[in-house]
mmCIF file of C-alpha atoms and ligand atoms in Angstrom:
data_model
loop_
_atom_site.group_PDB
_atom_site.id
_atom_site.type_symbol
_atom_site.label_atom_id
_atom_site.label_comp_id
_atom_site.label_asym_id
_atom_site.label_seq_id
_atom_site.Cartn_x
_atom_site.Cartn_y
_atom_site.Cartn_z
ATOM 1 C CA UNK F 1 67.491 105.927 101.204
ATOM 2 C CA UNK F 2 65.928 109.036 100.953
ATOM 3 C CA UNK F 3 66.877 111.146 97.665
ATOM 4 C CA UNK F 4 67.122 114.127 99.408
ATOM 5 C CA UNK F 5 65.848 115.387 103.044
ATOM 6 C CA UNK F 6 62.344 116.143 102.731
ATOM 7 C CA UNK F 7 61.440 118.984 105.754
ATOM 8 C CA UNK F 8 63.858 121.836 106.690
ATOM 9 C CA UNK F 9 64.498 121.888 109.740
ATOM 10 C CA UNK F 10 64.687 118.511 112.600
ATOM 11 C CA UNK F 11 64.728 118.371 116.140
ATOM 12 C CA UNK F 12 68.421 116.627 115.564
ATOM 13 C CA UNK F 13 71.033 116.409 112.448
ATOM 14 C CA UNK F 14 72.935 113.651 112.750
ATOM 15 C CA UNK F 15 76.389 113.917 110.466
ATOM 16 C CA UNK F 16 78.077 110.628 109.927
ATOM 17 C CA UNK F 17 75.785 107.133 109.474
ATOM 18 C CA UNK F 18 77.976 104.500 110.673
ATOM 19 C CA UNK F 19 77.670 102.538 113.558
ATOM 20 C CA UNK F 20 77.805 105.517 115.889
ATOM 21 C CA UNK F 21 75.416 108.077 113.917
ATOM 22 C CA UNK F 22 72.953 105.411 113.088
ATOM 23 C CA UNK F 23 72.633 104.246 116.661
ATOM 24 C CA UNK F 24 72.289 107.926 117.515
ATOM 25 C CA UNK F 25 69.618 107.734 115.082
ATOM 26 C CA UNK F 26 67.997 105.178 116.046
ATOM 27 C CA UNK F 27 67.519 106.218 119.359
ATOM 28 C CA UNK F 28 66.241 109.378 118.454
ATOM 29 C CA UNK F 29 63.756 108.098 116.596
ATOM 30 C CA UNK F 30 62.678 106.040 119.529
ATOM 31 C CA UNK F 31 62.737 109.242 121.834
ATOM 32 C CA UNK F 32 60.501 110.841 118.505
ATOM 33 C CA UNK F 33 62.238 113.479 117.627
ATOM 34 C CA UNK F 34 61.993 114.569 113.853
ATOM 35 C CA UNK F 35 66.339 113.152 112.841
ATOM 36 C CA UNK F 36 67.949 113.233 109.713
ATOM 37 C CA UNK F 37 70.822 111.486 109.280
ATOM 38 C CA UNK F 38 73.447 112.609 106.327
ATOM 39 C CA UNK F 39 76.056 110.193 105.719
ATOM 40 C CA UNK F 40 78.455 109.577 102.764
ATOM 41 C CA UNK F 41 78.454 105.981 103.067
ATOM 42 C CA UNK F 42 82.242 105.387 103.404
ATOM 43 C CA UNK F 43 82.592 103.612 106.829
ATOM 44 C CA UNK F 44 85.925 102.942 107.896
ATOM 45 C CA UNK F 45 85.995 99.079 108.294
ATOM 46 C CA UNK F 46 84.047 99.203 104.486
ATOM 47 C CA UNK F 47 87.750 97.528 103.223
ATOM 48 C CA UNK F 48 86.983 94.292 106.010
ATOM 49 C CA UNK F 49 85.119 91.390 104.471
ATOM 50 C CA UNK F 50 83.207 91.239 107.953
ATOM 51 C CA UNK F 51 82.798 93.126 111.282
ATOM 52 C CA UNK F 52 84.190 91.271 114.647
ATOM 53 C CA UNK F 53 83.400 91.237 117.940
ATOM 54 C CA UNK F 54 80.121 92.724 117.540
ATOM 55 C CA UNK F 55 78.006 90.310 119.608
ATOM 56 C CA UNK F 56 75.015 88.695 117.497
ATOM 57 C CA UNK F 57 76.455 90.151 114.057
ATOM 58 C CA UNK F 58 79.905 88.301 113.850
ATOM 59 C CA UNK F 59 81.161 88.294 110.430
ATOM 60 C CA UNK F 60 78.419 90.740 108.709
ATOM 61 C CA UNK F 61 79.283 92.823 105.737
ATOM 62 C CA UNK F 62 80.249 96.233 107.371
ATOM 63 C CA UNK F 63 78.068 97.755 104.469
ATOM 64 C CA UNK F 64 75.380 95.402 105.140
ATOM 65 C CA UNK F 65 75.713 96.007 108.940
ATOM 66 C CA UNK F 66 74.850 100.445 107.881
ATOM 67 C CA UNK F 67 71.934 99.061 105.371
ATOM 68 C CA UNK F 68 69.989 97.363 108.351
ATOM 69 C CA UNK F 69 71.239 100.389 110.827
ATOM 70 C CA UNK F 70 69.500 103.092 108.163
ATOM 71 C CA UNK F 71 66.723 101.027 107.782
ATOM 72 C CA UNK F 72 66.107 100.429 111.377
ATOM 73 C CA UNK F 73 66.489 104.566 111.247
ATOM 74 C CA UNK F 74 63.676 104.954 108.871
ATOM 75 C CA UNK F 75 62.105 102.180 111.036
ATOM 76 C CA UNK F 76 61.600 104.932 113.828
ATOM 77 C CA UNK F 77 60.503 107.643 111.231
ATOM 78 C CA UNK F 78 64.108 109.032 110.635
ATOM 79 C CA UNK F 79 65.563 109.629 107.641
ATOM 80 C CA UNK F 80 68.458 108.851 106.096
ATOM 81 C CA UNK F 81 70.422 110.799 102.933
ATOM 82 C CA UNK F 82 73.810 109.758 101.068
ATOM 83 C CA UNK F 83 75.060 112.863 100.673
ATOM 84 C CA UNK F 84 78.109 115.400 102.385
ATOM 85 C CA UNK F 85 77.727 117.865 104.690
ATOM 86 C CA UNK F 86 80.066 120.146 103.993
ATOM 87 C CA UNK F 87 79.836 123.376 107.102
ATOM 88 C CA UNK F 88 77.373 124.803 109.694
ATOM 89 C CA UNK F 89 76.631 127.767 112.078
ATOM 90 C CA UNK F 90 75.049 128.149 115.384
ATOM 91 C CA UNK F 91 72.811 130.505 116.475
ATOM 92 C CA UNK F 92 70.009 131.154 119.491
ATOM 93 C CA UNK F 93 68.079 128.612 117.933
ATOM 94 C CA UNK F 94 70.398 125.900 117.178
ATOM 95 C CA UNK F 95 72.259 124.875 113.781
ATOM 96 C CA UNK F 96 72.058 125.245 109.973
ATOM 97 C CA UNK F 97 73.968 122.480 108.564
ATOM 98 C CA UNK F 98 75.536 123.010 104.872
ATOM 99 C CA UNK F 99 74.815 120.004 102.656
ATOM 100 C CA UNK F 100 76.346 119.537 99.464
ATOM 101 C CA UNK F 101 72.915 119.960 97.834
ATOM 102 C CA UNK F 102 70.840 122.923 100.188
ATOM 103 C CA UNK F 103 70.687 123.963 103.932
ATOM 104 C CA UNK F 104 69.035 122.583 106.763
ATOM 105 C CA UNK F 105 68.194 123.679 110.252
ATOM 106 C CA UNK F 106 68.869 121.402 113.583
ATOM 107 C CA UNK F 107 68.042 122.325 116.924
ATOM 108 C CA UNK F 108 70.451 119.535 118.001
ATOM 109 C CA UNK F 109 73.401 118.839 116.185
ATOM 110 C CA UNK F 110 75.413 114.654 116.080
ATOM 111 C CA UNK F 111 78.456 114.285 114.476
ATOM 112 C CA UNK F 112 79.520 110.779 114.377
ATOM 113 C CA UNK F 113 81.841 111.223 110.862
ATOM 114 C CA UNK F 114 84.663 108.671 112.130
ATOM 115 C CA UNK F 115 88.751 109.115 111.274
ATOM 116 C CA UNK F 116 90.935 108.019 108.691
ATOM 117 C CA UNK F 117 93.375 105.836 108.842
ATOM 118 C CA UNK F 118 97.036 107.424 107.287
ATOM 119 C CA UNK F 119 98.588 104.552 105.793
ATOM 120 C CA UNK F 120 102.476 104.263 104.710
ATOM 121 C CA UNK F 121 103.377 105.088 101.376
ATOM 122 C CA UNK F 122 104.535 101.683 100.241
ATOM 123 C CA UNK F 123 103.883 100.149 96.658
ATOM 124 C CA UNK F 124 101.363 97.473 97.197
ATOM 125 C CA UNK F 125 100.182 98.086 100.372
ATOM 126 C CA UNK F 126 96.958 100.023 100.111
ATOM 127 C CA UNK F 127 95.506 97.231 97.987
ATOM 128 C CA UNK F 128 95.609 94.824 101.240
ATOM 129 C CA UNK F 129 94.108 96.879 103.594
ATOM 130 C CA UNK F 130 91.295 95.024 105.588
ATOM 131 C CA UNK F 131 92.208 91.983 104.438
ATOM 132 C CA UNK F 132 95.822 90.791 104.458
ATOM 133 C CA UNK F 133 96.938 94.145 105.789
ATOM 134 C CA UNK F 134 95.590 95.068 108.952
ATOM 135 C CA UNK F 135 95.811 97.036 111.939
ATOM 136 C CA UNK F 136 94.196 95.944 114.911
ATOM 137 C CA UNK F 137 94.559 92.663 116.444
ATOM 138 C CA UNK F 138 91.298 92.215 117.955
ATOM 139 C CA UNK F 139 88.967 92.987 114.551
ATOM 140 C CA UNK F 140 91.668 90.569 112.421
ATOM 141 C CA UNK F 141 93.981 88.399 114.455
ATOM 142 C CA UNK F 142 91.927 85.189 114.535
ATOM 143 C CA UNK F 143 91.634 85.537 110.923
ATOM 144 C CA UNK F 144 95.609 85.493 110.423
ATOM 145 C CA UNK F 145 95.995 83.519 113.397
ATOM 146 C CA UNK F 146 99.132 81.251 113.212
ATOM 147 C CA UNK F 147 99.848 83.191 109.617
ATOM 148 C CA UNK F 148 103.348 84.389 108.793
ATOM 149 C CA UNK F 149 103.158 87.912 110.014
ATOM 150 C CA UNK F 150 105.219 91.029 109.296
ATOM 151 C CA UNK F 151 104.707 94.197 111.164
ATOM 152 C CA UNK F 152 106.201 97.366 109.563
ATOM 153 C CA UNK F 153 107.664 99.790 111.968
ATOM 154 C CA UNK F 154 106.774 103.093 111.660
ATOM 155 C CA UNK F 155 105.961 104.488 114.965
ATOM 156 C CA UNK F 156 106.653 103.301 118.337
ATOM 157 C CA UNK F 157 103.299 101.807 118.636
ATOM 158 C CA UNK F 158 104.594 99.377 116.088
ATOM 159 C CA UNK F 159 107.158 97.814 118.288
ATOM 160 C CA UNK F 160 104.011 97.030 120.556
ATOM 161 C CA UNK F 161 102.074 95.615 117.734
ATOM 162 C CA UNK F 162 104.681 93.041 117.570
ATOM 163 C CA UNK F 163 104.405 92.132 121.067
ATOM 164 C CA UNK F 164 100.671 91.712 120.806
ATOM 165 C CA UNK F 165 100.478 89.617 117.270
ATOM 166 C CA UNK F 166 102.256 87.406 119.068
ATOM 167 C CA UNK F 167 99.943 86.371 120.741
ATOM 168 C CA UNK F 168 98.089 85.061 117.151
ATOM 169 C CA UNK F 169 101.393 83.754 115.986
ATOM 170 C CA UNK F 170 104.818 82.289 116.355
ATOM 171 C CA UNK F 171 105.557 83.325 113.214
ATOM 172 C CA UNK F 172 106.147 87.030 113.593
ATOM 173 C CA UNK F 173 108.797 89.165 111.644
ATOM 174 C CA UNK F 174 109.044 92.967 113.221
ATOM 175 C CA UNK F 175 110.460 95.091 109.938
ATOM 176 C CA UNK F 176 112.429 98.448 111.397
ATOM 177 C CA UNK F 177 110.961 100.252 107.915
ATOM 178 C CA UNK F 178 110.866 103.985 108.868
ATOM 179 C CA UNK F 179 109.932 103.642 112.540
ATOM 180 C CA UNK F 180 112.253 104.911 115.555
ATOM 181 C CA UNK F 181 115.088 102.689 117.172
ATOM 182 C CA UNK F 182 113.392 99.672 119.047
ATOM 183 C CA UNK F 183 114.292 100.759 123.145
ATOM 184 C CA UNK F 184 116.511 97.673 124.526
ATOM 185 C CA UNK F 185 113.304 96.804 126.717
ATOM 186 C CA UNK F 186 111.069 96.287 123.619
ATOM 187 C CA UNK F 187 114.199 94.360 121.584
ATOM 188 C CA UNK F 188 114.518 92.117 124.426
ATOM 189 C CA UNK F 189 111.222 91.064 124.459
ATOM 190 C CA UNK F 190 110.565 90.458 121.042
ATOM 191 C CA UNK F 191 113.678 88.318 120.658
ATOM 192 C CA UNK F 192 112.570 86.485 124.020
ATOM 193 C CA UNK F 193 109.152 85.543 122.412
ATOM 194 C CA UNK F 194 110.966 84.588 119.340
ATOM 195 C CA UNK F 195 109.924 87.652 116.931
ATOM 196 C CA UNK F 196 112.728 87.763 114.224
ATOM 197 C CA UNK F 197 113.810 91.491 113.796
ATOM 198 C CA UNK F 198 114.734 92.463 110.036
ATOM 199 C CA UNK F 199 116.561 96.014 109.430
ATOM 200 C CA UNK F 200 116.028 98.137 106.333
ATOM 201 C CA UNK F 201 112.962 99.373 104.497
ATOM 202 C CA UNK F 202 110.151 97.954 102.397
ATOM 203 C CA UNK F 203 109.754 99.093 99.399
ATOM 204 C CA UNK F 204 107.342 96.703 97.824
ATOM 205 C CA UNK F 205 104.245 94.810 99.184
ATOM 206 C CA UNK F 206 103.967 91.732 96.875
ATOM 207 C CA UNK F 207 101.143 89.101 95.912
ATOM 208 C CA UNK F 208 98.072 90.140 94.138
ATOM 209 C CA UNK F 209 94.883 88.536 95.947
ATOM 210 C CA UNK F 210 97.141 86.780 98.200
ATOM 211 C CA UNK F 211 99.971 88.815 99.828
ATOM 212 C CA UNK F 212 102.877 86.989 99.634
ATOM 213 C CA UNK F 213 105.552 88.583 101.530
ATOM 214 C CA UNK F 214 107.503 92.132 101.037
ATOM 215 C CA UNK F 215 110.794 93.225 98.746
ATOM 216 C CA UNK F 216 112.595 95.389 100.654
ATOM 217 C CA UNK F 217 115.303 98.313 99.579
ATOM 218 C CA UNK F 218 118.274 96.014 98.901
ATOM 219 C CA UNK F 219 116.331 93.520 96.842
ATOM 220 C CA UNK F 220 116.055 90.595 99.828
ATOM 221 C CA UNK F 221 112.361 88.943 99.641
ATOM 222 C CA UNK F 222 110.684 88.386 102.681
ATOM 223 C CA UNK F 223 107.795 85.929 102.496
ATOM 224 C CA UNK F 224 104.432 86.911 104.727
ATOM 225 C CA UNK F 225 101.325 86.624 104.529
ATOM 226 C CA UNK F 226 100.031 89.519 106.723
ATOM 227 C CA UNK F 227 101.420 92.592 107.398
ATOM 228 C CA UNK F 228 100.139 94.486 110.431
ATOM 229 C CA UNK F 229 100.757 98.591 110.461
ATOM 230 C CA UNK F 230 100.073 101.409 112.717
ATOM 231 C CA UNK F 231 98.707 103.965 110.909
ATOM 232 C CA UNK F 232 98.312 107.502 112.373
ATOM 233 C CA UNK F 233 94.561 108.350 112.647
ATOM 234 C CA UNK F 234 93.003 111.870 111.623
ATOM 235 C CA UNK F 235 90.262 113.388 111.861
ATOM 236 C CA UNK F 236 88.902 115.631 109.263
ATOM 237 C CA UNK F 237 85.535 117.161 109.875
ATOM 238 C CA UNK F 238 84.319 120.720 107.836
ATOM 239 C CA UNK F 239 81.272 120.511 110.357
ATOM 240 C CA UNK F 240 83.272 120.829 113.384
ATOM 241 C CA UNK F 241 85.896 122.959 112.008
ATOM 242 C CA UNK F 242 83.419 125.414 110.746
ATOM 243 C CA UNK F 243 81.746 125.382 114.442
ATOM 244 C CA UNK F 244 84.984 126.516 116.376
ATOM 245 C CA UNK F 245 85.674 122.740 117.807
ATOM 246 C CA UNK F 246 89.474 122.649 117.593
ATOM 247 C CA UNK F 247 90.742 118.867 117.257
ATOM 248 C CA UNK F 248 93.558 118.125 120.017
ATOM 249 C CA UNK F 249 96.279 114.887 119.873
ATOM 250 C CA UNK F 250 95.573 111.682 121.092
ATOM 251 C CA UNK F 251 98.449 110.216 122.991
ATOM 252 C CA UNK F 252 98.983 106.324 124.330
ATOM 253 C CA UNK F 253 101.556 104.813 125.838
ATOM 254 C CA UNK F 254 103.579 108.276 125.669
ATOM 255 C CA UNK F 255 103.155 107.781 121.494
ATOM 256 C CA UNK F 256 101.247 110.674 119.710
ATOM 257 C CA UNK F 257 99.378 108.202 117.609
ATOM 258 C CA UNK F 258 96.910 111.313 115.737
ATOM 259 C CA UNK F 259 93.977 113.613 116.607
ATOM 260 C CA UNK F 260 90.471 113.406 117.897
ATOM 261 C CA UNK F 261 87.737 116.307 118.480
ATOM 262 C CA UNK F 262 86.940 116.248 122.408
ATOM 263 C CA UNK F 263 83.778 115.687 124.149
ATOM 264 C CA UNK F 264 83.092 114.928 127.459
ATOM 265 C CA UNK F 265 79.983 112.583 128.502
ATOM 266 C CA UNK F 266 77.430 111.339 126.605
ATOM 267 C CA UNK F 267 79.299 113.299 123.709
ATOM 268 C CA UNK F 268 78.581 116.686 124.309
ATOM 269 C CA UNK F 269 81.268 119.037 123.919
ATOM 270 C CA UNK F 270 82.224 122.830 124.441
ATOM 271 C CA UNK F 271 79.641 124.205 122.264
ATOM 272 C CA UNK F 272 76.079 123.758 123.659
ATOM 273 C CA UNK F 273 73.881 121.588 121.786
ATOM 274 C CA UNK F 274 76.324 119.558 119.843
ATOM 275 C CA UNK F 275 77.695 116.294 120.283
ATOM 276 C CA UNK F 276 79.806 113.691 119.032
ATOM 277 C CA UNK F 277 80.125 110.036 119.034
ATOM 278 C CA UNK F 278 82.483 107.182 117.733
ATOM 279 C CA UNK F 279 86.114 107.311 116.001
ATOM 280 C CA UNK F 280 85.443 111.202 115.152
ATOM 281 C CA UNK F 281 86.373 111.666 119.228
ATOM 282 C CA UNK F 282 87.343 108.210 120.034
ATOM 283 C CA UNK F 283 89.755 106.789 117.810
ATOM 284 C CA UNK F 284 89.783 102.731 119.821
ATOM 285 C CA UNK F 285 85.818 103.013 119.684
ATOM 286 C CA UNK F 286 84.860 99.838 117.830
ATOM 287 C CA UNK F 287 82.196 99.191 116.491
ATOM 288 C CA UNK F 288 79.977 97.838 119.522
ATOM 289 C CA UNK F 289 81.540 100.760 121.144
ATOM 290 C CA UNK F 290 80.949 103.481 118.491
ATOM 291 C CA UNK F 291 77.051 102.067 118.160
ATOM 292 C CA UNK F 292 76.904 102.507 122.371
ATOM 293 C CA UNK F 293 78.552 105.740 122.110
ATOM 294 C CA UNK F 294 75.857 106.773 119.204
ATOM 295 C CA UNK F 295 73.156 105.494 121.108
ATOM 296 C CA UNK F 296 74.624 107.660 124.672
ATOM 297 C CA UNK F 297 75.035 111.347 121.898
ATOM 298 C CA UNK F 298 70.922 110.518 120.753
ATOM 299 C CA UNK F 299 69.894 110.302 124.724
ATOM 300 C CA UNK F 300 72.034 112.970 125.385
ATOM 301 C CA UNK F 301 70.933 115.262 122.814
ATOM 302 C CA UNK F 302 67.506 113.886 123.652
ATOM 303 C CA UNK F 303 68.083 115.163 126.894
ATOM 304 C CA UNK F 304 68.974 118.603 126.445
ATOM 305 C CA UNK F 305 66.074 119.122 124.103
ATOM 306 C CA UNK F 306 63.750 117.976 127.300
ATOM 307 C CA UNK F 307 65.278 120.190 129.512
ATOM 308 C CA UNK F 308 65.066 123.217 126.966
ATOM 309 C CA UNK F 309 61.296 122.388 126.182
ATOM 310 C CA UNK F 310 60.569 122.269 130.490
ATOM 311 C CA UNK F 311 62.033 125.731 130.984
ATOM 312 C CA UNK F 312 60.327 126.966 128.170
ATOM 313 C CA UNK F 313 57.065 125.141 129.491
ATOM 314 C CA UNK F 314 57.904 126.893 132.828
ATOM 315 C CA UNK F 315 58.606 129.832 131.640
ATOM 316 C CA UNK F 316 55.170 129.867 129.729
ATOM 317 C CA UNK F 317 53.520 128.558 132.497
ATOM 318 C CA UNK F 318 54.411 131.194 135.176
ATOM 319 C CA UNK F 319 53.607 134.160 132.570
ATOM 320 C CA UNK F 320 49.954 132.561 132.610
HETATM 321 C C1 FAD B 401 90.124 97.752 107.983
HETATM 322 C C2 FAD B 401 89.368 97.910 109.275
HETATM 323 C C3 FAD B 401 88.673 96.846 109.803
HETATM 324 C C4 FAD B 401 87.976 96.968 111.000
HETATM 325 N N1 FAD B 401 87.337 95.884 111.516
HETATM 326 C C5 FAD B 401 86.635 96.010 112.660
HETATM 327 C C6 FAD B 401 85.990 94.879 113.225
HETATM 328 O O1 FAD B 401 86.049 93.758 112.705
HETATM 329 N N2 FAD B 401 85.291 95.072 114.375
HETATM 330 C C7 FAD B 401 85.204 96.288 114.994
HETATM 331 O O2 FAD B 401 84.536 96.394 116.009
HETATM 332 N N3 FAD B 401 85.830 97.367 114.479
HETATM 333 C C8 FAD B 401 86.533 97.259 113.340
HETATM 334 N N4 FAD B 401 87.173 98.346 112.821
HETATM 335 C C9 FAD B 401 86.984 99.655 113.458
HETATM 336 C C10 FAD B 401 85.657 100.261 112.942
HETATM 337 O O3 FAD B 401 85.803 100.561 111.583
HETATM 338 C C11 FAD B 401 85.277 101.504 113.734
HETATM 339 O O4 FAD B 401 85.222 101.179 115.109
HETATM 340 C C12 FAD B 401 83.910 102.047 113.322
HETATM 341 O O5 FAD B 401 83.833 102.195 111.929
HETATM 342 C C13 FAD B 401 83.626 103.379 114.011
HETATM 343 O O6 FAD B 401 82.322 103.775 113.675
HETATM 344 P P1 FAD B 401 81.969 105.315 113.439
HETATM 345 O O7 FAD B 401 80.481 105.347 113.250
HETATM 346 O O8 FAD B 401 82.567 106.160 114.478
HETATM 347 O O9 FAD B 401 82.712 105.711 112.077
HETATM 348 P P2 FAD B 401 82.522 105.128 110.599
HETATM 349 O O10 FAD B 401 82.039 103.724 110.645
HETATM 350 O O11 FAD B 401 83.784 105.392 109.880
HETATM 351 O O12 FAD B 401 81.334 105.998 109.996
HETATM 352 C C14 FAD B 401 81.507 107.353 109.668
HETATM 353 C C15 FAD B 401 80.533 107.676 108.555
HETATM 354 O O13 FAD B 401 80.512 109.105 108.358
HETATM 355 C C16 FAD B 401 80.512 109.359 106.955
HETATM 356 N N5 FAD B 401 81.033 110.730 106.768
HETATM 357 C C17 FAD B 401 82.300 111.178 106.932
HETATM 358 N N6 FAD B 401 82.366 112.501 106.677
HETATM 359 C C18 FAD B 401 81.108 112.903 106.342
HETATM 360 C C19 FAD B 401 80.538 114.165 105.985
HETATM 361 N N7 FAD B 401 81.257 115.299 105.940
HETATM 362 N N8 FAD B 401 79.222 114.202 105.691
HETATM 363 C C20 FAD B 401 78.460 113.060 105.758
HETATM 364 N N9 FAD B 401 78.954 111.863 106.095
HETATM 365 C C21 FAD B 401 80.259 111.775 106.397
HETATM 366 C C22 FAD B 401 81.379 108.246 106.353
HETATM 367 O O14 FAD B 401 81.115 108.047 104.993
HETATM 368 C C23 FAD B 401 80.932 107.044 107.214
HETATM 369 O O15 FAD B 401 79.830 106.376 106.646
HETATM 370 C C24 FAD B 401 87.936 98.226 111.669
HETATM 371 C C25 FAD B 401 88.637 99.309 111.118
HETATM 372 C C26 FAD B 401 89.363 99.161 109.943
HETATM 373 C C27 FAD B 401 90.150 100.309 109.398
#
């Protein structure tokens, strides 16, 4: 890990070293352009004992998983710092990106800085998340598979999240918490695949390295050993916001379920010569998905530099 970025200026910035900016990265460095990549080091799984579903790296530290991606970075020649970037500015000749220690110059700008996940306020809860309290049923269902589960409603997407945990279990207890009224389609198939529905709110996640179940408003004690929750996702990006890119909802299913920054293929987006990859526009991006995504901004970026360079060649050529 470099200390601090040691040229000025780089063919390409990349903001955001997870899977997606370090694949972007990677690739750049492949391609040879001069790529910094400035990352905080806070990916979004870092709660998970181990990434799933990522072929060939099942189970791997998510931490571990960005230590071999920035070393396969400065592999290629790139460089990688552990710092924030905190604003930038476009001009003719492409970007200078604010860090929080100096300025540097990009002629291509990545920003792969992921979402957060907006978690309910409940007592407890926040000290389970990745482990015993979890979201998404393809990076953690086999690991609570045939568990007690509880999902907490708070949205309408929870209501589905009950109908898809139970596929990993028969134990499955939908809480109505804070969410909206359950539509009589969604009740009747929860009580036809044998999901127990419990009114009222939870006001306590219990258990200590173990979760143990939930204490809910009135006192009753509901024993579980997972909870599953669907927590809004933001984005939150000074880079982008600084750059004009306005952010725009993400709906599914008819459910606003947060916000994304839009691109269009390969990542680029409405201001020329910047591009994004992973949750920052994609919020189900995962992270084989965010790494391919990463890889697709670097080529992209890549891309535009070649054409820029050609018409400048031409250009040069023809004045001869
Ligand atoms: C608890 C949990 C478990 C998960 N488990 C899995 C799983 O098993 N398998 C799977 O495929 N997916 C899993 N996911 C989803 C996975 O986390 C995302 O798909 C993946 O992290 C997206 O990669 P990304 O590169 O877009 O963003 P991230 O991995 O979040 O990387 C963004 C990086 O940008 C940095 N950053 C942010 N702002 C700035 C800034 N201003 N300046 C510099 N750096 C900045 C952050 O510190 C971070 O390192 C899980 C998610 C959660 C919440």
């Amino acid at each position: 890990m470099n200390e601090k970025p040691s040229q000025s200026s780089y063919d390409v910035v990349v903001v955001g070293g997870g899977a997606a900016g370090l694949a972007a990265g990677v690739a750049l460095g492949r391609a040879r352009r001069s790529v910094l990549v400035v990352d905080t080091g806070n990916p979004r799984n870092a709660p998970a004992h181990g990434v799933h579903n990522f072929l060939t790296r099942d189970g791997l530290d998510p931490r571990e998983l960005q230590e071999i991606g920035a070393q396969e970075v400065r592999q290629y020649g790139g460089e990688v710092v552990r710092m924030s970037a905190t604003g930038a500015s476009r001009d003719e000749q492409g970007f200078s990106v604010d860090l929080q220690d100096g300025t540097v110059r990009a002629r291509r700008l990545v920003v792969a800085t992921g979402l957060v996940d907006q978690l309910p306020e409940i007592t407890g809860l926040r000290n389970h998340w990745g482990r015993n309290v979890i979201h998404c049923p393809y990076c953690h269902g086999f690991e609570v598979a045939d568990q007690a589960i509880g999902i907490v409603g708070t949205s309408a997407m929870s209501g589905h999240g009950a109908w898809l945990f139970r596929q990993w279990s028969a134990d499955i207890v939908y809480f109505t918490h804070t969410g909206p009224e359950l539509d009589e389609t969604r009740r009747t198939q929860l009580l036809a695949r044998g999901v127990r529905i419990v009114d009222g709110e939870i006001e306590e996640v219990l258990g200590d390295e173990e979760l143990t179940g939930v204490r809910l408003a009135d006192g009753t004690v509901v024993e579980r050993q997972a909870l599953v929750v669907a927590a809004p996702v933001r984005v939150n990006s000074p880079v982008l916001d600084a750059l004009g890119l306005a952010k725009e909802p993400v709906v599914m299913g008819g459910v606003e379920i947060g916000d994304r920054y839009p691109s269009g293929q390969g990542g680029s987006t409405s201001i020329p010569g910047l591009f994004l990859a992973g949750n920052v526009t994609d919020p189900q991006a995962q992270v084989v998905t965010a790494a391919g995504a990463g890889l697709m901004a670097g080529a992209t970026a890549n891309m535009d530099l070649i054409t820029a360079e050609t018409a400048q060649a031409v250009a040069d050529f023809s004045a001869r």
